Amino acid sequence: MLNVMLGGTFDPVHNGHLRMAVELHERLDGARLRLMPCHRPPHRDQPGADGVTRLGMLREAVADEPGLIVDPRELEQDRVSYTGETLQQLRSELGTETPLAMVVGTDAFNAFDQWQGWMQLPELAHIIVVNRPGFPLALPEPVATMLEKRRATDASELQYSANGLVLVMELPLLEIAATDVRSRAAAGRSIRYLVPDAVWRIVRDQGLYRPGTG
Ligand code: ATP
């Protein structure tokens, strides 16, 4: 079975993330979607939720959805993880034959050559590039070359090899961003229906993202 890593800050997880994960689960033949919140150093400027709270919200959000699982490994480390290290770990757990993929939005893929060890990442996993509204593909030359060399033409190809392909997918996505969710909460406005009800309740009950409660 294909394992797909979907990393992010998830501060908080919102319906844009969750719909994308469900779409991928269905289009990739029941792939296991691992939502992986990253470790983030404490930051003073912006009120954000701490790791334990981000993880708690994520767990509540996917509780009834067996195709989506929460993978806390990066959060549990006391430092920022590099994607290559995480994929390496997953690869050693899954073995060399199991298909593994990572998801990046077009915004991230447009700057993929800035990522630590980016050229080696396809040696560990397939890469799934999803269109993020407002970010058309605009690839620097070396990334365009990688795509040309490794492009998959159909999602089913990802099931038949362990790693090495790049699949560009157009998904119907929701235009929701966590930044916007946080600023609504900070302004005392409702975030209901942008996030699952369980997350809405946690944000409300704990007063998350309100100025002075970071
Ligand atoms: P922020 O606004 O704080 O930057 P974000 O909403 O972009 O947060 P992240 O947690 O950084 O969310 O994103 C995790 C992953 O989900 C990234 O790959 C990002 O491109 C993707 N993503 C975020 N929002 C959406 C959305 N509405 N639809 C599809 N993918 C999304």
PDB file of C-alpha atoms and ligand atoms in Angstrom:
ATOM      1  CA  MET A   1       0.000   0.000   0.000  1.00  0.00           C
ATOM      2  CA  LEU A   2       1.179   3.505  -0.830  1.00  0.00           C
ATOM      3  CA  ASN A   3       2.132   5.613   2.209  1.00  0.00           C
ATOM      4  CA  VAL A   4       1.870   9.360   1.719  1.00  0.00           C
ATOM      5  CA  MET A   5       3.471  11.917   3.991  1.00  0.00           C
ATOM      6  CA  LEU A   6       1.731  15.262   4.305  1.00  0.00           C
ATOM      7  CA  GLY A   7       3.821  17.585   6.423  1.00  0.00           C
ATOM      8  CA  GLY A   8       2.870  20.990   7.741  1.00  0.00           C
ATOM      9  CA  THR A   9       2.533  23.171  10.774  1.00  0.00           C
ATOM     10  CA  PHE A  10      -1.198  22.455  11.136  1.00  0.00           C
ATOM     11  CA  ASP A  11      -1.653  25.544  13.276  1.00  0.00           C
ATOM     12  CA  PRO A  12      -4.495  24.705  13.266  1.00  0.00           C
ATOM     13  CA  VAL A  13      -5.473  21.868  10.933  1.00  0.00           C
ATOM     14  CA  HIS A  14      -8.322  23.106   8.699  1.00  0.00           C
ATOM     15  CA  ASN A  15     -10.752  21.721   6.152  1.00  0.00           C
ATOM     16  CA  GLY A  16      -8.410  22.646   3.276  1.00  0.00           C
ATOM     17  CA  HIS A  17      -5.814  20.192   4.623  1.00  0.00           C
ATOM     18  CA  LEU A  18      -8.394  17.538   5.383  1.00  0.00           C
ATOM     19  CA  ARG A  19     -10.178  17.702   2.025  1.00  0.00           C
ATOM     20  CA  MET A  20      -6.834  17.468   0.255  1.00  0.00           C
ATOM     21  CA  ALA A  21      -5.932  14.389   2.328  1.00  0.00           C
ATOM     22  CA  VAL A  22      -9.275  12.719   1.594  1.00  0.00           C
ATOM     23  CA  GLU A  23      -8.971  13.463  -2.147  1.00  0.00           C
ATOM     24  CA  LEU A  24      -5.499  11.925  -2.177  1.00  0.00           C
ATOM     25  CA  HIS A  25      -6.642   8.896  -0.193  1.00  0.00           C
ATOM     26  CA  GLU A  26      -9.387   8.233  -2.731  1.00  0.00           C
ATOM     27  CA  ARG A  27      -7.453   9.003  -5.901  1.00  0.00           C
ATOM     28  CA  LEU A  28      -4.454   6.979  -4.787  1.00  0.00           C
ATOM     29  CA  ASP A  29      -6.411   3.813  -4.275  1.00  0.00           C
ATOM     30  CA  GLY A  30      -6.820   3.936  -0.524  1.00  0.00           C
ATOM     31  CA  ALA A  31      -3.287   5.198   0.199  1.00  0.00           C
ATOM     32  CA  ARG A  32      -2.474   5.759   3.856  1.00  0.00           C
ATOM     33  CA  LEU A  33      -2.193   9.504   4.433  1.00  0.00           C
ATOM     34  CA  ARG A  34       0.186  10.417   7.245  1.00  0.00           C
ATOM     35  CA  LEU A  35      -0.420  13.920   8.499  1.00  0.00           C
ATOM     36  CA  MET A  36       2.849  14.946  10.046  1.00  0.00           C
ATOM     37  CA  PRO A  37       2.997  18.115  12.122  1.00  0.00           C
ATOM     38  CA  CYS A  38       6.456  19.643  12.217  1.00  0.00           C
ATOM     39  CA  HIS A  39       8.398  20.754  15.251  1.00  0.00           C
ATOM     40  CA  ARG A  40       8.463  24.518  15.475  1.00  0.00           C
ATOM     41  CA  PRO A  41      10.694  26.539  17.697  1.00  0.00           C
ATOM     42  CA  PRO A  42       8.762  28.808  20.088  1.00  0.00           C
ATOM     43  CA  HIS A  43       8.151  32.143  18.403  1.00  0.00           C
ATOM     44  CA  ARG A  44       7.374  35.407  20.094  1.00  0.00           C
ATOM     45  CA  ASP A  45       5.850  37.531  17.366  1.00  0.00           C
ATOM     46  CA  GLN A  46       2.863  35.472  16.510  1.00  0.00           C
ATOM     47  CA  PRO A  47       0.480  33.774  18.888  1.00  0.00           C
ATOM     48  CA  GLY A  48       0.462  30.154  17.759  1.00  0.00           C
ATOM     49  CA  ALA A  49      -0.543  26.899  19.406  1.00  0.00           C
ATOM     50  CA  ASP A  50       2.152  24.749  20.998  1.00  0.00           C
ATOM     51  CA  GLY A  51       3.041  21.325  19.611  1.00  0.00           C
ATOM     52  CA  VAL A  52       0.899  19.355  22.042  1.00  0.00           C
ATOM     53  CA  THR A  53      -2.156  21.452  21.192  1.00  0.00           C
ATOM     54  CA  ARG A  54      -1.556  21.262  17.423  1.00  0.00           C
ATOM     55  CA  LEU A  55      -1.240  17.494  17.741  1.00  0.00           C
ATOM     56  CA  GLY A  56      -4.386  17.241  19.873  1.00  0.00           C
ATOM     57  CA  MET A  57      -6.414  19.202  17.305  1.00  0.00           C
ATOM     58  CA  LEU A  58      -5.099  17.050  14.476  1.00  0.00           C
ATOM     59  CA  ARG A  59      -5.992  13.849  16.330  1.00  0.00           C
ATOM     60  CA  GLU A  60      -9.529  15.055  16.988  1.00  0.00           C
ATOM     61  CA  ALA A  61      -9.898  16.134  13.369  1.00  0.00           C
ATOM     62  CA  VAL A  62      -9.103  12.697  11.895  1.00  0.00           C
ATOM     63  CA  ALA A  63     -10.586  10.548  14.662  1.00  0.00           C
ATOM     64  CA  ASP A  64     -13.375   9.099  12.495  1.00  0.00           C
ATOM     65  CA  GLU A  65     -11.428   8.868   9.259  1.00  0.00           C
ATOM     66  CA  PRO A  66      -9.487   5.614   9.015  1.00  0.00           C
ATOM     67  CA  GLY A  67      -7.651   6.613   5.806  1.00  0.00           C
ATOM     68  CA  LEU A  68      -5.925   9.517   7.563  1.00  0.00           C
ATOM     69  CA  ILE A  69      -3.444   8.969  10.353  1.00  0.00           C
ATOM     70  CA  VAL A  70      -1.437  11.329  12.498  1.00  0.00           C
ATOM     71  CA  ASP A  71       2.282  10.732  12.620  1.00  0.00           C
ATOM     72  CA  PRO A  72       3.840  12.699  15.508  1.00  0.00           C
ATOM     73  CA  ARG A  73       7.480  11.737  14.928  1.00  0.00           C
ATOM     74  CA  GLU A  74       8.761  15.199  13.947  1.00  0.00           C
ATOM     75  CA  LEU A  75       6.944  16.894  16.804  1.00  0.00           C
ATOM     76  CA  GLU A  76       8.380  14.460  19.283  1.00  0.00           C
ATOM     77  CA  GLN A  77      11.896  15.502  18.353  1.00  0.00           C
ATOM     78  CA  ASP A  78      13.202  18.513  20.119  1.00  0.00           C
ATOM     79  CA  ARG A  79      14.440  20.193  16.950  1.00  0.00           C
ATOM     80  CA  VAL A  80      13.384  20.946  13.400  1.00  0.00           C
ATOM     81  CA  SER A  81      13.602  17.842  11.188  1.00  0.00           C
ATOM     82  CA  TYR A  82      14.772  17.756   7.601  1.00  0.00           C
ATOM     83  CA  THR A  83      12.393  16.039   5.192  1.00  0.00           C
ATOM     84  CA  GLY A  84      15.202  13.757   4.032  1.00  0.00           C
ATOM     85  CA  GLU A  85      15.766  12.460   7.578  1.00  0.00           C
ATOM     86  CA  THR A  86      12.083  11.796   8.109  1.00  0.00           C
ATOM     87  CA  LEU A  87      11.732  10.002   4.789  1.00  0.00           C
ATOM     88  CA  GLN A  88      14.816   7.966   5.574  1.00  0.00           C
ATOM     89  CA  GLN A  89      13.242   6.860   8.844  1.00  0.00           C
ATOM     90  CA  LEU A  90       9.958   5.969   7.158  1.00  0.00           C
ATOM     91  CA  ARG A  91      11.838   4.125   4.462  1.00  0.00           C
ATOM     92  CA  SER A  92      13.677   1.983   6.981  1.00  0.00           C
ATOM     93  CA  GLU A  93      10.419   1.153   8.764  1.00  0.00           C
ATOM     94  CA  LEU A  94       8.521   0.338   5.584  1.00  0.00           C
ATOM     95  CA  GLY A  95      11.325  -1.545   3.845  1.00  0.00           C
ATOM     96  CA  THR A  96      12.737  -0.897   0.397  1.00  0.00           C
ATOM     97  CA  GLU A  97       9.775  -2.193  -1.622  1.00  0.00           C
ATOM     98  CA  THR A  98       6.812  -0.292  -0.156  1.00  0.00           C
ATOM     99  CA  PRO A  99       5.709   2.730  -2.189  1.00  0.00           C
ATOM    100  CA  LEU A 100       6.224   5.962  -0.273  1.00  0.00           C
ATOM    101  CA  ALA A 101       5.359   9.501  -1.383  1.00  0.00           C
ATOM    102  CA  MET A 102       5.539  13.015  -0.002  1.00  0.00           C
ATOM    103  CA  VAL A 103       3.127  15.809  -0.871  1.00  0.00           C
ATOM    104  CA  VAL A 104       4.176  19.361  -1.655  1.00  0.00           C
ATOM    105  CA  GLY A 105       2.043  22.254  -2.822  1.00  0.00           C
ATOM    106  CA  THR A 106       2.986  24.116  -6.009  1.00  0.00           C
ATOM    107  CA  ASP A 107       4.172  26.984  -3.777  1.00  0.00           C
ATOM    108  CA  ALA A 108       6.750  24.696  -2.164  1.00  0.00           C
ATOM    109  CA  PHE A 109       7.706  22.871  -5.351  1.00  0.00           C
ATOM    110  CA  ASN A 110       8.482  26.186  -7.074  1.00  0.00           C
ATOM    111  CA  ALA A 111      11.276  26.614  -4.524  1.00  0.00           C
ATOM    112  CA  PHE A 112      12.152  22.929  -4.200  1.00  0.00           C
ATOM    113  CA  ASP A 113      15.802  23.539  -5.047  1.00  0.00           C
ATOM    114  CA  GLN A 114      16.147  25.457  -1.767  1.00  0.00           C
ATOM    115  CA  TRP A 115      15.359  22.328   0.263  1.00  0.00           C
ATOM    116  CA  GLN A 116      18.193  20.570   2.005  1.00  0.00           C
ATOM    117  CA  GLY A 117      19.292  17.571  -0.107  1.00  0.00           C
ATOM    118  CA  TRP A 118      16.374  18.010  -2.539  1.00  0.00           C
ATOM    119  CA  MET A 119      17.975  16.017  -5.343  1.00  0.00           C
ATOM    120  CA  GLN A 120      18.179  12.936  -3.130  1.00  0.00           C
ATOM    121  CA  LEU A 121      14.541  13.061  -1.994  1.00  0.00           C
ATOM    122  CA  PRO A 122      13.256  11.053  -5.007  1.00  0.00           C
ATOM    123  CA  GLU A 123      15.688   8.303  -4.015  1.00  0.00           C
ATOM    124  CA  LEU A 124      13.553   7.880  -0.906  1.00  0.00           C
ATOM    125  CA  ALA A 125      10.009   8.702  -2.035  1.00  0.00           C
ATOM    126  CA  HIS A 126       7.774   9.724  -4.893  1.00  0.00           C
ATOM    127  CA  ILE A 127       6.803  13.382  -4.922  1.00  0.00           C
ATOM    128  CA  ILE A 128       3.197  14.436  -5.372  1.00  0.00           C
ATOM    129  CA  VAL A 129       2.792  18.081  -6.368  1.00  0.00           C
ATOM    130  CA  VAL A 130      -0.683  19.497  -5.770  1.00  0.00           C
ATOM    131  CA  ASN A 131      -1.913  22.730  -7.259  1.00  0.00           C
ATOM    132  CA  ARG A 132      -2.320  25.315  -4.549  1.00  0.00           C
ATOM    133  CA  PRO A 133      -4.830  27.989  -5.609  1.00  0.00           C
ATOM    134  CA  GLY A 134      -2.935  31.158  -6.501  1.00  0.00           C
ATOM    135  CA  PHE A 135       0.390  29.360  -7.097  1.00  0.00           C
ATOM    136  CA  PRO A 136       0.813  28.170 -10.690  1.00  0.00           C
ATOM    137  CA  LEU A 137       3.847  25.987 -11.396  1.00  0.00           C
ATOM    138  CA  ALA A 138       6.846  28.227 -12.114  1.00  0.00           C
ATOM    139  CA  LEU A 139       9.857  25.972 -11.758  1.00  0.00           C
ATOM    140  CA  PRO A 140      13.493  26.969 -11.661  1.00  0.00           C
ATOM    141  CA  GLU A 141      15.503  25.138 -14.294  1.00  0.00           C
ATOM    142  CA  PRO A 142      16.938  22.294 -12.163  1.00  0.00           C
ATOM    143  CA  VAL A 143      13.530  21.474 -10.689  1.00  0.00           C
ATOM    144  CA  ALA A 144      11.946  21.532 -14.164  1.00  0.00           C
ATOM    145  CA  THR A 145      14.622  19.063 -15.268  1.00  0.00           C
ATOM    146  CA  MET A 146      13.832  16.776 -12.338  1.00  0.00           C
ATOM    147  CA  LEU A 147      10.142  16.865 -13.250  1.00  0.00           C
ATOM    148  CA  GLU A 148      10.863  16.137 -16.915  1.00  0.00           C
ATOM    149  CA  LYS A 149      13.000  13.165 -16.042  1.00  0.00           C
ATOM    150  CA  ARG A 150      10.739  11.665 -13.410  1.00  0.00           C
ATOM    151  CA  ARG A 151       7.231  12.709 -14.389  1.00  0.00           C
ATOM    152  CA  ALA A 152       4.454  10.152 -13.802  1.00  0.00           C
ATOM    153  CA  THR A 153       1.558  10.403 -16.217  1.00  0.00           C
ATOM    154  CA  ASP A 154      -0.962   8.578 -14.072  1.00  0.00           C
ATOM    155  CA  ALA A 155      -1.533   8.245 -10.332  1.00  0.00           C
ATOM    156  CA  SER A 156      -1.569   4.448 -10.583  1.00  0.00           C
ATOM    157  CA  GLU A 157       2.156   4.443 -11.477  1.00  0.00           C
ATOM    158  CA  LEU A 158       2.958   5.375  -7.886  1.00  0.00           C
ATOM    159  CA  GLN A 159       1.757   1.990  -6.686  1.00  0.00           C
ATOM    160  CA  TYR A 160       4.206   0.029  -8.796  1.00  0.00           C
ATOM    161  CA  SER A 161       7.533   1.424  -7.673  1.00  0.00           C
ATOM    162  CA  ALA A 162       8.835   2.362  -4.254  1.00  0.00           C
ATOM    163  CA  ASN A 163      10.051   5.886  -5.107  1.00  0.00           C
ATOM    164  CA  GLY A 164      11.488   8.073  -7.858  1.00  0.00           C
ATOM    165  CA  LEU A 165       8.463   9.559  -9.655  1.00  0.00           C
ATOM    166  CA  VAL A 166       7.003  13.059  -9.607  1.00  0.00           C
ATOM    167  CA  LEU A 167       3.239  13.291 -10.075  1.00  0.00           C
ATOM    168  CA  VAL A 168       1.540  16.646 -10.639  1.00  0.00           C
ATOM    169  CA  MET A 169      -2.103  16.510  -9.542  1.00  0.00           C
ATOM    170  CA  GLU A 170      -4.923  18.958 -10.044  1.00  0.00           C
ATOM    171  CA  LEU A 171      -7.251  18.562  -7.096  1.00  0.00           C
ATOM    172  CA  PRO A 172     -10.403  20.467  -6.235  1.00  0.00           C
ATOM    173  CA  LEU A 173      -9.077  22.308  -3.186  1.00  0.00           C
ATOM    174  CA  LEU A 174     -10.604  24.653  -0.669  1.00  0.00           C
ATOM    175  CA  GLU A 175      -9.079  28.105  -0.407  1.00  0.00           C
ATOM    176  CA  ILE A 176      -8.477  28.038   3.324  1.00  0.00           C
ATOM    177  CA  ALA A 177      -5.197  28.988   4.974  1.00  0.00           C
ATOM    178  CA  ALA A 178      -4.244  28.564   8.622  1.00  0.00           C
ATOM    179  CA  THR A 179      -2.949  32.156   8.661  1.00  0.00           C
ATOM    180  CA  ASP A 180      -6.442  33.360   7.891  1.00  0.00           C
ATOM    181  CA  VAL A 181      -8.009  31.027  10.457  1.00  0.00           C
ATOM    182  CA  ARG A 182      -5.647  32.399  13.121  1.00  0.00           C
ATOM    183  CA  SER A 183      -6.344  36.013  12.267  1.00  0.00           C
ATOM    184  CA  ARG A 184     -10.088  35.449  12.452  1.00  0.00           C
ATOM    185  CA  ALA A 185      -9.696  33.830  15.863  1.00  0.00           C
ATOM    186  CA  ALA A 186      -7.402  36.653  16.960  1.00  0.00           C
ATOM    187  CA  ALA A 187     -10.037  39.194  15.963  1.00  0.00           C
ATOM    188  CA  GLY A 188     -12.708  37.312  17.918  1.00  0.00           C
ATOM    189  CA  ARG A 189     -14.465  36.217  14.720  1.00  0.00           C
ATOM    190  CA  SER A 190     -15.861  32.760  14.038  1.00  0.00           C
ATOM    191  CA  ILE A 191     -13.781  30.032  12.439  1.00  0.00           C
ATOM    192  CA  ARG A 192     -16.657  27.577  12.369  1.00  0.00           C
ATOM    193  CA  TYR A 193     -16.964  25.561   9.119  1.00  0.00           C
ATOM    194  CA  LEU A 194     -13.395  26.447   8.135  1.00  0.00           C
ATOM    195  CA  VAL A 195     -12.167  23.803  10.571  1.00  0.00           C
ATOM    196  CA  PRO A 196     -13.811  20.626  11.887  1.00  0.00           C
ATOM    197  CA  ASP A 197     -16.199  21.267  14.778  1.00  0.00           C
ATOM    198  CA  ALA A 198     -13.855  19.488  17.203  1.00  0.00           C
ATOM    199  CA  VAL A 199     -11.083  21.961  16.315  1.00  0.00           C
ATOM    200  CA  TRP A 200     -13.455  24.922  16.476  1.00  0.00           C
ATOM    201  CA  ARG A 201     -14.389  23.897  20.036  1.00  0.00           C
ATOM    202  CA  ILE A 202     -10.771  23.522  21.173  1.00  0.00           C
ATOM    203  CA  VAL A 203      -9.828  26.918  19.734  1.00  0.00           C
ATOM    204  CA  ARG A 204     -12.859  28.514  21.356  1.00  0.00           C
ATOM    205  CA  ASP A 205     -12.570  26.803  24.738  1.00  0.00           C
ATOM    206  CA  GLN A 206      -8.825  27.413  25.096  1.00  0.00           C
ATOM    207  CA  GLY A 207      -8.959  30.904  23.625  1.00  0.00           C
ATOM    208  CA  LEU A 208      -6.228  29.971  21.127  1.00  0.00           C
ATOM    209  CA  TYR A 209      -4.702  32.609  18.855  1.00  0.00           C
ATOM    210  CA  ARG A 210      -6.085  35.453  20.930  1.00  0.00           C
ATOM    211  CA  PRO A 211      -3.493  38.168  21.445  1.00  0.00           C
ATOM    212  CA  GLY A 212      -1.587  37.500  24.647  1.00  0.00           C
ATOM    213  CA  THR A 213      -2.489  33.803  24.821  1.00  0.00           C
ATOM    214  CA  GLY A 214       0.197  32.430  22.480  1.00  0.00           C
TER     215      GLY A 214
HETATM  216  P1  ATP B   1      -0.079  28.872   7.132  1.00  0.00           P
HETATM  217  O1  ATP B   1      -1.193  29.731   6.606  1.00  0.00           O
HETATM  218  O2  ATP B   1       0.126  28.953   8.614  1.00  0.00           O
HETATM  219  O3  ATP B   1       1.192  28.996   6.338  1.00  0.00           O
HETATM  220  P2  ATP B   1      -1.178  26.559   5.809  1.00  0.00           P
HETATM  221  O4  ATP B   1      -2.663  26.670   5.845  1.00  0.00           O
HETATM  222  O5  ATP B   1      -0.488  26.882   4.531  1.00  0.00           O
HETATM  223  O6  ATP B   1      -0.557  27.359   6.999  1.00  0.00           O
HETATM  224  P3  ATP B   1       0.436  24.275   6.559  1.00  0.00           P
HETATM  225  O7  ATP B   1       0.181  23.581   7.831  1.00  0.00           O
HETATM  226  O8  ATP B   1       1.675  25.039   6.423  1.00  0.00           O
HETATM  227  O9  ATP B   1      -0.897  25.106   6.284  1.00  0.00           O
HETATM  228  O10 ATP B   1       0.274  23.295   5.328  1.00  0.00           O
HETATM  229  C1  ATP B   1       0.516  21.938   5.339  1.00  0.00           C
HETATM  230  C2  ATP B   1       0.421  21.439   3.924  1.00  0.00           C
HETATM  231  O11 ATP B   1      -0.916  21.593   3.447  1.00  0.00           O
HETATM  232  C3  ATP B   1       1.305  22.205   2.939  1.00  0.00           C
HETATM  233  O12 ATP B   1       1.798  21.270   1.989  1.00  0.00           O
HETATM  234  C4  ATP B   1       0.355  23.169   2.281  1.00  0.00           C
HETATM  235  O13 ATP B   1       0.788  23.495   0.958  1.00  0.00           O
HETATM  236  C5  ATP B   1      -0.938  22.368   2.266  1.00  0.00           C
HETATM  237  N1  ATP B   1      -2.131  23.197   2.333  1.00  0.00           N
HETATM  238  C6  ATP B   1      -2.391  24.214   3.155  1.00  0.00           C
HETATM  239  N2  ATP B   1      -3.611  24.736   2.947  1.00  0.00           N
HETATM  240  C7  ATP B   1      -4.151  24.017   1.942  1.00  0.00           C
HETATM  241  C8  ATP B   1      -5.408  24.054   1.238  1.00  0.00           C
HETATM  242  N3  ATP B   1      -6.348  24.951   1.515  1.00  0.00           N
HETATM  243  N4  ATP B   1      -5.617  23.146   0.281  1.00  0.00           N
HETATM  244  C9  ATP B   1      -4.645  22.253  -0.011  1.00  0.00           C
HETATM  245  N5  ATP B   1      -3.460  22.165   0.575  1.00  0.00           N
HETATM  246  C10 ATP B   1      -3.199  23.023   1.549  1.00  0.00           C
END
